[in-house]
PDB file of C-alpha atoms in Angstrom:
ATOM      1  CA  UNK A 244    -159.455  43.791   2.411  1.00 66.00           C
ATOM      2  CA  UNK A 245    -155.851  43.603   1.253  1.00 78.00           C
ATOM      3  CA  UNK A 246    -154.530  44.345   4.633  1.00 93.00           C
ATOM      4  CA  UNK A 247    -150.870  45.633   4.487  1.00 97.00           C
ATOM      5  CA  UNK A 248    -149.340  45.903   1.215  1.00 97.00           C
ATOM      6  CA  UNK A 249    -145.683  46.583   0.279  1.00 97.00           C
ATOM      7  CA  UNK A 250    -143.752  47.465  -3.035  1.00 96.00           C
ATOM      8  CA  UNK A 251    -141.457  46.415  -4.410  1.00 97.00           C
ATOM      9  CA  UNK A 252    -140.984  42.768  -3.235  1.00 96.00           C
ATOM     10  CA  UNK A 253    -137.493  42.654  -4.260  1.00 96.00           C
ATOM     11  CA  UNK A 254    -134.840  45.398  -5.137  1.00 96.00           C
ATOM     12  CA  UNK A 255    -131.300  45.453  -5.992  1.00 97.00           C
ATOM     13  CA  UNK A 256    -129.389  48.565  -5.461  1.00 96.00           C
ATOM     14  CA  UNK A 257    -125.870  49.796  -5.997  1.00 97.00           C
ATOM     15  CA  UNK A 258    -124.044  51.688  -3.074  1.00 97.00           C
ATOM     16  CA  UNK A 259    -125.162  55.166  -3.125  1.00 97.00           C
ATOM     17  CA  UNK A 260    -128.404  54.834  -4.878  1.00 97.00           C
ATOM     18  CA  UNK A 261    -131.587  56.051  -3.472  1.00 96.00           C
ATOM     19  CA  UNK A 262    -135.047  54.396  -3.348  1.00 96.00           C
ATOM     20  CA  UNK A 263    -138.423  54.612  -1.587  1.00 97.00           C
ATOM     21  CA  UNK A 264    -140.309  51.696  -0.028  1.00 98.00           C
ATOM     22  CA  UNK A 265    -143.913  51.937  -0.216  1.00 97.00           C
ATOM     23  CA  UNK A 266    -146.384  50.635   2.328  1.00 97.00           C
ATOM     24  CA  UNK A 267    -150.277  50.981   2.575  1.00 97.00           C
ATOM     25  CA  UNK A 268    -152.777  49.602   4.909  1.00 96.00           C
ATOM     26  CA  UNK A 269    -156.713  49.526   4.232  1.00 95.00           C
ATOM     27  CA  UNK A 270    -157.540  48.592   7.761  1.00 93.00           C
ATOM     28  CA  UNK A 271    -158.072  52.173   9.077  1.00 92.00           C
ATOM     29  CA  UNK A 272    -155.274  51.810  11.747  1.00 91.00           C
ATOM     30  CA  UNK A 273    -153.445  54.715  13.189  1.00 89.00           C
ATOM     31  CA  UNK A 274    -150.291  53.351  13.960  1.00 91.00           C
ATOM     32  CA  UNK A 275    -147.789  52.153  11.362  1.00 94.00           C
ATOM     33  CA  UNK A 276    -144.237  50.851  11.483  1.00 96.00           C
ATOM     34  CA  UNK A 277    -141.073  50.011   9.591  1.00 97.00           C
ATOM     35  CA  UNK A 278    -138.937  47.046  10.688  1.00 97.00           C
ATOM     36  CA  UNK A 279    -135.774  45.413   9.279  1.00 97.00           C
ATOM     37  CA  UNK A 280    -135.096  41.665   9.852  1.00 95.00           C
ATOM     38  CA  UNK A 281    -131.661  40.455   9.791  1.00 93.00           C
ATOM     39  CA  UNK A 282    -130.490  36.807  10.325  1.00 85.00           C
ATOM     40  CA  UNK A 283    -130.005  36.220  14.147  1.00 78.00           C
ATOM     41  CA  UNK A 284    -131.249  39.803  14.938  1.00 80.00           C
ATOM     42  CA  UNK A 285    -134.801  39.514  14.825  1.00 83.00           C
ATOM     43  CA  UNK A 286    -137.152  42.487  13.962  1.00 92.00           C
ATOM     44  CA  UNK A 287    -135.776  45.793  14.731  1.00 93.00           C
ATOM     45  CA  UNK A 288    -137.778  48.996  14.598  1.00 94.00           C
ATOM     46  CA  UNK A 289    -136.523  51.643  12.011  1.00 96.00           C
ATOM     47  CA  UNK A 290    -139.352  54.223  12.364  1.00 96.00           C
ATOM     48  CA  UNK A 291    -142.903  54.255  13.337  1.00 94.00           C
ATOM     49  CA  UNK A 292    -145.975  56.692  13.122  1.00 93.00           C
ATOM     50  CA  UNK A 293    -148.359  56.608  16.032  1.00 88.00           C
ATOM     51  CA  UNK A 294    -150.777  58.597  13.916  1.00 87.00           C
ATOM     52  CA  UNK A 295    -151.150  60.631  10.680  1.00 89.00           C
ATOM     53  CA  UNK A 296    -148.630  63.402  10.671  1.00 88.00           C
ATOM     54  CA  UNK A 297    -146.433  62.052  13.209  1.00 91.00           C
ATOM     55  CA  UNK A 298    -143.227  59.980  12.937  1.00 94.00           C
ATOM     56  CA  UNK A 299    -140.655  58.994  15.381  1.00 92.00           C
ATOM     57  CA  UNK A 300    -137.318  57.215  15.376  1.00 93.00           C
ATOM     58  CA  UNK A 301    -137.002  53.541  16.367  1.00 92.00           C
ATOM     59  CA  UNK A 302    -134.024  51.410  17.347  1.00 90.00           C
ATOM     60  CA  UNK A 303    -132.147  51.812  14.011  1.00 95.00           C
ATOM     61  CA  UNK A 304    -133.111  54.847  12.104  1.00 96.00           C
ATOM     62  CA  UNK A 305    -129.614  56.085  10.765  1.00 96.00           C
ATOM     63  CA  UNK A 306    -129.660  55.981   6.964  1.00 96.00           C
ATOM     64  CA  UNK A 307    -133.587  56.182   6.762  1.00 97.00           C
ATOM     65  CA  UNK A 308    -136.083  58.751   6.401  1.00 97.00           C
ATOM     66  CA  UNK A 309    -139.979  58.138   6.466  1.00 97.00           C
ATOM     67  CA  UNK A 310    -143.188  60.004   5.389  1.00 96.00           C
ATOM     68  CA  UNK A 311    -146.558  59.354   6.808  1.00 95.00           C
ATOM     69  CA  UNK A 312    -148.337  60.742   3.683  1.00 86.00           C
ATOM     70  CA  UNK A 313    -151.798  60.054   4.951  1.00 94.00           C
ATOM     71  CA  UNK A 314    -153.476  57.612   7.364  1.00 94.00           C
ATOM     72  CA  UNK A 315    -153.213  54.718   4.822  1.00 96.00           C
ATOM     73  CA  UNK A 316    -149.603  55.122   3.693  1.00 97.00           C
ATOM     74  CA  UNK A 317    -146.230  55.163   5.182  1.00 97.00           C
ATOM     75  CA  UNK A 318    -143.075  55.199   3.102  1.00 97.00           C
ATOM     76  CA  UNK A 319    -139.437  54.311   4.012  1.00 98.00           C
ATOM     77  CA  UNK A 320    -136.535  56.257   1.964  1.00 98.00           C
ATOM     78  CA  UNK A 321    -133.020  55.319   1.701  1.00 97.00           C
ATOM     79  CA  UNK A 322    -131.009  58.275   0.426  1.00 93.00           C
ATOM     80  CA  UNK A 323    -127.764  56.845  -0.185  1.00 96.00           C
ATOM     81  CA  UNK A 324    -128.014  52.913   0.163  1.00 96.00           C
ATOM     82  CA  UNK A 325    -125.127  51.158   1.955  1.00 97.00           C
ATOM     83  CA  UNK A 326    -124.441  47.357   1.865  1.00 97.00           C
ATOM     84  CA  UNK A 327    -125.226  47.389   5.543  1.00 96.00           C
ATOM     85  CA  UNK A 328    -128.762  48.072   4.651  1.00 97.00           C
ATOM     86  CA  UNK A 329    -129.178  44.730   2.845  1.00 97.00           C
ATOM     87  CA  UNK A 330    -132.025  43.126   4.806  1.00 97.00           C
ATOM     88  CA  UNK A 331    -135.664  42.267   4.594  1.00 96.00           C
ATOM     89  CA  UNK A 332    -137.927  45.029   5.409  1.00 98.00           C
ATOM     90  CA  UNK A 333    -141.370  44.677   6.764  1.00 98.00           C
ATOM     91  CA  UNK A 334    -143.989  47.367   7.233  1.00 98.00           C
ATOM     92  CA  UNK A 335    -146.667  46.785   9.854  1.00 97.00           C
ATOM     93  CA  UNK A 336    -149.784  48.510  11.321  1.00 95.00           C
ATOM     94  CA  UNK A 337    -151.480  48.133  14.468  1.00 91.00           C
ATOM     95  CA  UNK A 338    -155.109  48.542  15.738  1.00 82.00           C
ATOM     96  CA  UNK A 339    -156.148  48.854  19.561  1.00 75.00           C
ATOM     97  CA  UNK A 340    -159.269  47.078  20.213  1.00 70.00           C
ATOM     98  CA  UNK A 341    -160.525  47.553  23.728  1.00 68.00           C
ATOM     99  CA  UNK A 342    -156.950  47.617  25.094  1.00 68.00           C
ATOM    100  CA  UNK A 343    -155.745  44.776  23.050  1.00 71.00           C
ATOM    101  CA  UNK A 344    -153.244  45.788  20.549  1.00 80.00           C
ATOM    102  CA  UNK A 345    -152.493  43.690  17.548  1.00 85.00           C
ATOM    103  CA  UNK A 346    -149.896  44.194  14.982  1.00 91.00           C
ATOM    104  CA  UNK A 347    -150.241  43.112  11.184  1.00 94.00           C
ATOM    105  CA  UNK A 348    -147.311  42.721   8.671  1.00 96.00           C
ATOM    106  CA  UNK A 349    -147.049  43.378   5.155  1.00 97.00           C
ATOM    107  CA  UNK A 350    -145.241  40.570   2.820  1.00 97.00           C
ATOM    108  CA  UNK A 351    -141.780  42.428   3.123  1.00 97.00           C
ATOM    109  CA  UNK A 352    -139.459  43.740   0.688  1.00 97.00           C
ATOM    110  CA  UNK A 353    -136.047  42.031   0.023  1.00 96.00           C
ATOM    111  CA  UNK A 354    -133.253  44.600  -0.621  1.00 97.00           C
ATOM    112  CA  UNK A 355    -129.855  43.793  -1.746  1.00 97.00           C
ATOM    113  CA  UNK A 356    -127.274  46.525  -1.904  1.00 97.00           C
ATOM    114  CA  UNK A 357    -124.104  45.847  -3.752  1.00 96.00           C
TER     115      UNK A 357
ATOM    116  CA  UNK B 111    -130.454  43.377  28.224  1.00 70.00           C
ATOM    117  CA  UNK B 112    -132.784  42.642  25.451  1.00 81.00           C
ATOM    118  CA  UNK B 113    -136.308  43.515  26.050  1.00 87.00           C
ATOM    119  CA  UNK B 114    -137.476  40.084  24.819  1.00 92.00           C
ATOM    120  CA  UNK B 115    -135.425  37.021  24.962  1.00 93.00           C
ATOM    121  CA  UNK B 116    -136.025  33.589  23.459  1.00 93.00           C
ATOM    122  CA  UNK B 117    -134.062  30.197  23.125  1.00 87.00           C
ATOM    123  CA  UNK B 118    -133.390  30.147  19.416  1.00 86.00           C
ATOM    124  CA  UNK B 119    -133.484  26.474  19.219  1.00 85.00           C
ATOM    125  CA  UNK B 120    -133.620  24.697  16.732  1.00 91.00           C
ATOM    126  CA  UNK B 121    -136.095  22.505  18.185  1.00 93.00           C
ATOM    127  CA  UNK B 122    -136.364  19.182  15.953  1.00 96.00           C
ATOM    128  CA  UNK B 123    -139.334  17.093  17.038  1.00 96.00           C
ATOM    129  CA  UNK B 124    -141.306  14.182  15.513  1.00 97.00           C
ATOM    130  CA  UNK B 125    -144.806  14.262  14.340  1.00 97.00           C
ATOM    131  CA  UNK B 126    -147.162  14.003  17.218  1.00 97.00           C
ATOM    132  CA  UNK B 127    -144.706  15.328  20.015  1.00 97.00           C
ATOM    133  CA  UNK B 128    -145.532  18.010  22.244  1.00 97.00           C
ATOM    134  CA  UNK B 129    -143.271  20.924  22.339  1.00 96.00           C
ATOM    135  CA  UNK B 130    -142.896  23.986  24.562  1.00 95.00           C
ATOM    136  CA  UNK B 131    -141.273  27.407  24.111  1.00 94.00           C
ATOM    137  CA  UNK B 132    -140.509  29.971  26.578  1.00 94.00           C
ATOM    138  CA  UNK B 133    -139.713  33.748  26.475  1.00 94.00           C
ATOM    139  CA  UNK B 134    -138.994  36.303  29.013  1.00 95.00           C
ATOM    140  CA  UNK B 135    -139.342  40.056  28.736  1.00 94.00           C
ATOM    141  CA  UNK B 136    -137.550  42.740  30.803  1.00 92.00           C
ATOM    142  CA  UNK B 137    -140.123  45.686  30.975  1.00 88.00           C
ATOM    143  CA  UNK B 138    -142.548  44.729  34.014  1.00 86.00           C
ATOM    144  CA  UNK B 139    -145.004  47.318  32.608  1.00 85.00           C
ATOM    145  CA  UNK B 140    -145.610  45.612  29.156  1.00 87.00           C
ATOM    146  CA  UNK B 141    -149.250  45.197  28.592  1.00 84.00           C
ATOM    147  CA  UNK B 142    -149.845  42.778  25.692  1.00 88.00           C
ATOM    148  CA  UNK B 143    -148.363  39.683  24.686  1.00 92.00           C
ATOM    149  CA  UNK B 144    -148.341  37.678  21.634  1.00 94.00           C
ATOM    150  CA  UNK B 145    -146.832  34.724  19.631  1.00 96.00           C
ATOM    151  CA  UNK B 146    -146.468  35.136  16.002  1.00 96.00           C
ATOM    152  CA  UNK B 147    -145.589  32.554  13.472  1.00 97.00           C
ATOM    153  CA  UNK B 148    -143.129  33.209  10.639  1.00 96.00           C
ATOM    154  CA  UNK B 149    -142.747  30.730   7.813  1.00 95.00           C
ATOM    155  CA  UNK B 150    -139.366  31.026   5.830  1.00 90.00           C
ATOM    156  CA  UNK B 151    -139.193  34.187   3.637  1.00 85.00           C
ATOM    157  CA  UNK B 152    -142.589  35.340   4.919  1.00 93.00           C
ATOM    158  CA  UNK B 153    -144.173  37.888   7.080  1.00 95.00           C
ATOM    159  CA  UNK B 154    -144.914  37.287  10.734  1.00 96.00           C
ATOM    160  CA  UNK B 155    -148.376  36.285  11.456  1.00 95.00           C
ATOM    161  CA  UNK B 156    -150.206  36.526  14.529  1.00 93.00           C
ATOM    162  CA  UNK B 157    -150.676  33.023  16.085  1.00 95.00           C
ATOM    163  CA  UNK B 158    -152.426  33.833  19.298  1.00 93.00           C
ATOM    164  CA  UNK B 159    -152.422  36.600  21.950  1.00 90.00           C
ATOM    165  CA  UNK B 160    -151.491  35.638  25.545  1.00 90.00           C
ATOM    166  CA  UNK B 161    -153.750  36.355  28.523  1.00 81.00           C
ATOM    167  CA  UNK B 162    -152.924  36.452  32.117  1.00 81.00           C
ATOM    168  CA  UNK B 163    -155.545  33.558  32.802  1.00 81.00           C
ATOM    169  CA  UNK B 164    -153.844  31.457  29.784  1.00 84.00           C
ATOM    170  CA  UNK B 165    -155.666  30.663  26.704  1.00 90.00           C
ATOM    171  CA  UNK B 166    -156.072  27.785  24.280  1.00 92.00           C
ATOM    172  CA  UNK B 167    -156.737  27.655  20.510  1.00 92.00           C
ATOM    173  CA  UNK B 168    -156.955  23.900  19.280  1.00 96.00           C
ATOM    174  CA  UNK B 169    -153.545  22.401  19.967  1.00 97.00           C
ATOM    175  CA  UNK B 170    -151.937  25.587  21.082  1.00 97.00           C
ATOM    176  CA  UNK B 171    -151.821  26.811  24.621  1.00 96.00           C
ATOM    177  CA  UNK B 172    -150.282  30.075  25.678  1.00 95.00           C
ATOM    178  CA  UNK B 173    -149.431  31.124  29.386  1.00 94.00           C
ATOM    179  CA  UNK B 174    -148.289  34.364  30.805  1.00 94.00           C
ATOM    180  CA  UNK B 175    -146.571  34.836  34.115  1.00 92.00           C
ATOM    181  CA  UNK B 176    -146.486  38.430  35.045  1.00 91.00           C
ATOM    182  CA  UNK B 177    -144.681  37.853  38.440  1.00 91.00           C
ATOM    183  CA  UNK B 178    -141.576  36.123  36.721  1.00 92.00           C
ATOM    184  CA  UNK B 179    -142.107  38.027  33.350  1.00 93.00           C
ATOM    185  CA  UNK B 180    -142.196  34.885  31.063  1.00 92.00           C
ATOM    186  CA  UNK B 181    -144.773  33.672  28.358  1.00 95.00           C
ATOM    187  CA  UNK B 182    -144.859  30.048  27.180  1.00 95.00           C
ATOM    188  CA  UNK B 183    -146.311  28.338  24.157  1.00 96.00           C
ATOM    189  CA  UNK B 184    -147.123  24.704  24.221  1.00 97.00           C
ATOM    190  CA  UNK B 185    -147.793  22.882  21.055  1.00 97.00           C
ATOM    191  CA  UNK B 186    -149.450  19.377  21.319  1.00 97.00           C
ATOM    192  CA  UNK B 187    -149.609  16.640  18.660  1.00 98.00           C
ATOM    193  CA  UNK B 188    -147.205  18.401  16.413  1.00 97.00           C
ATOM    194  CA  UNK B 189    -148.028  18.354  12.695  1.00 97.00           C
ATOM    195  CA  UNK B 190    -145.481  18.957   9.850  1.00 97.00           C
ATOM    196  CA  UNK B 191    -147.200  22.163   9.210  1.00 97.00           C
ATOM    197  CA  UNK B 192    -146.218  23.499  12.425  1.00 97.00           C
ATOM    198  CA  UNK B 193    -142.563  23.845  11.272  1.00 97.00           C
ATOM    199  CA  UNK B 194    -141.821  27.449  11.387  1.00 96.00           C
ATOM    200  CA  UNK B 195    -140.216  30.026  13.586  1.00 95.00           C
ATOM    201  CA  UNK B 196    -142.132  31.357  16.468  1.00 96.00           C
ATOM    202  CA  UNK B 197    -141.765  34.847  17.626  1.00 96.00           C
ATOM    203  CA  UNK B 198    -142.486  36.130  21.014  1.00 95.00           C
ATOM    204  CA  UNK B 199    -143.685  39.629  20.975  1.00 94.00           C
ATOM    205  CA  UNK B 200    -144.513  42.033  23.922  1.00 93.00           C
ATOM    206  CA  UNK B 201    -146.338  45.370  23.555  1.00 89.00           C
ATOM    207  CA  UNK B 202    -145.942  48.406  25.735  1.00 82.00           C
ATOM    208  CA  UNK B 203    -148.037  51.695  25.546  1.00 76.00           C
ATOM    209  CA  UNK B 204    -146.496  55.013  25.849  1.00 71.00           C
ATOM    210  CA  UNK B 205    -148.351  58.202  26.465  1.00 66.00           C
ATOM    211  CA  UNK B 206    -146.502  60.172  23.890  1.00 67.00           C
ATOM    212  CA  UNK B 207    -145.347  57.672  21.563  1.00 64.00           C
ATOM    213  CA  UNK B 208    -148.234  55.096  21.259  1.00 71.00           C
ATOM    214  CA  UNK B 209    -147.801  51.458  21.164  1.00 76.00           C
ATOM    215  CA  UNK B 210    -144.400  49.920  20.922  1.00 84.00           C
ATOM    216  CA  UNK B 211    -143.669  46.142  19.912  1.00 89.00           C
ATOM    217  CA  UNK B 212    -140.653  44.189  21.057  1.00 91.00           C
ATOM    218  CA  UNK B 213    -139.601  41.144  19.265  1.00 93.00           C
ATOM    219  CA  UNK B 214    -137.841  38.036  20.340  1.00 93.00           C
ATOM    220  CA  UNK B 215    -135.307  36.571  17.721  1.00 92.00           C
ATOM    221  CA  UNK B 216    -137.737  33.532  17.352  1.00 93.00           C
ATOM    222  CA  UNK B 217    -137.392  29.860  18.146  1.00 94.00           C
ATOM    223  CA  UNK B 218    -136.920  27.491  15.141  1.00 94.00           C
ATOM    224  CA  UNK B 219    -139.223  24.331  15.057  1.00 96.00           C
ATOM    225  CA  UNK B 220    -138.935  21.519  12.497  1.00 96.00           C
ATOM    226  CA  UNK B 221    -141.439  18.708  12.917  1.00 97.00           C
ATOM    227  CA  UNK B 222    -139.997  15.650  11.515  1.00 96.00           C
ATOM    228  CA  UNK B 223    -142.055  12.750   9.846  1.00 94.00           C
TER     229      UNK B 223
END
């Protein structure tokens, strides 16, 4: 199993450009998440999807949109990138095994917005 | 108030030392607790889950105190390879929104030869 995969690994954008970050998991997990990680801030939840067909806002959703395309895939879109969106983006999925919920992360996408 | 708080460190310890990290959480209804390890420029990886009874995995021991709402991680006989950032993570389950995870900002550990 590949686990959680993300593309691209790195991206440089100019202010105002748009892009979509892709995420896929092959573990048959229902829940998927998008986080951003900035120095000194820890991981902050952007959006999550508790199950296929549902999405909800997290702590910092402004400037982002998401699509839960199917059970495997959860994409994050920046419609008009801003320098404040320079960050490392992690996708994650979680399983609930007999009440113990565990989260697994993709390798991350490093985004620089100029 | 942050959901999860950790001392950011850094902790610089010699090889072979014992080091302990603590973390506090604010939601008394939280249900699952974890320590993740994050190496520089890498994704967080699960180190261990934390149970009320305490649990041990080799040189690592995790404890949960629900009454005081804190979680601890003890690393014995530190190795150079233990150098990383350790994230305290708390999970709460909501009827309508499923599982939510809350992360501390991480505690940085450097093990010195």
